[in-house]
Amino acid sequence: MSKTTIGLPQWAQWLYARPGAAPLLLALQDECDEDVLLLLLTIWLWLQRCALPAPQWQALHLQQAAWRDAVILPAREARRGLAGDPQSQALYQIAKQAEVEAELSQLARLAVWLERSELTAAGLQQCLAAGCIGQMDGRRAELVEQLALCLERQLSSLQ
């Protein structure tokens, strides 16, 4: 399936650093309880002109939820718990790095999972909607639309 020259974790780090992308992804995470890793995966798939059929998305959501609940969320809670304590900044940085490493590790696992998956064709908004955990309405729909526009701007600037 690899049509890009870098792996999913490296690409996700690149995208996250693009202007406007991180705030929208974090808003979807914090305001709408979306899984940023699944959203990054959907964008990755779209760039390769691919999508997962609905049954595979359901399986992937379950697999990702188990990792998120067991590994990523505890690391995130630890980091957030240390954020306001000036005496714990060194520990905060360690917790932050642990959270990032857990996310990058899971992105690598997701990339391997994709190699064994049946893919179809889809557009960006369709991919983003499929990757979302909740209903595509209200604030979630607004943020996904803003993210799609941000991504399209970023990608058109590369051409």
PDB file of C-alpha atoms in Angstrom, residues 55-69 133:
ATOM      1  CA  PRO A  55     -16.492  -3.211   8.723  1.00  0.00           C
ATOM      2  CA  GLN A  56     -12.716  -2.707   8.786  1.00  0.00           C
ATOM      3  CA  TRP A  57     -13.156   0.739  10.370  1.00  0.00           C
ATOM      4  CA  GLN A  58     -15.242  -0.838  13.108  1.00  0.00           C
ATOM      5  CA  ALA A  59     -12.542  -3.420  13.821  1.00  0.00           C
ATOM      6  CA  LEU A  60      -9.865  -0.739  13.760  1.00  0.00           C
ATOM      7  CA  HIS A  61     -11.839   1.501  16.135  1.00  0.00           C
ATOM      8  CA  LEU A  62     -12.062  -1.370  18.637  1.00  0.00           C
ATOM      9  CA  GLN A  63      -8.362  -2.185  18.362  1.00  0.00           C
ATOM     10  CA  GLN A  64      -7.390   1.458  18.714  1.00  0.00           C
ATOM     11  CA  ALA A  65      -9.747   1.994  21.673  1.00  0.00           C
ATOM     12  CA  ALA A  66      -8.027  -0.787  23.607  1.00  0.00           C
ATOM     13  CA  TRP A  67      -4.561   0.762  23.074  1.00  0.00           C
ATOM     14  CA  ARG A  68      -5.819   4.291  23.723  1.00  0.00           C
ATOM     15  CA  ASP A  69      -7.524   3.302  26.980  1.00  0.00           C
ATOM     16  CA  ILE A 133     -15.800   8.043  16.597  1.00  0.00           C
TER      17      ILE A 133
END
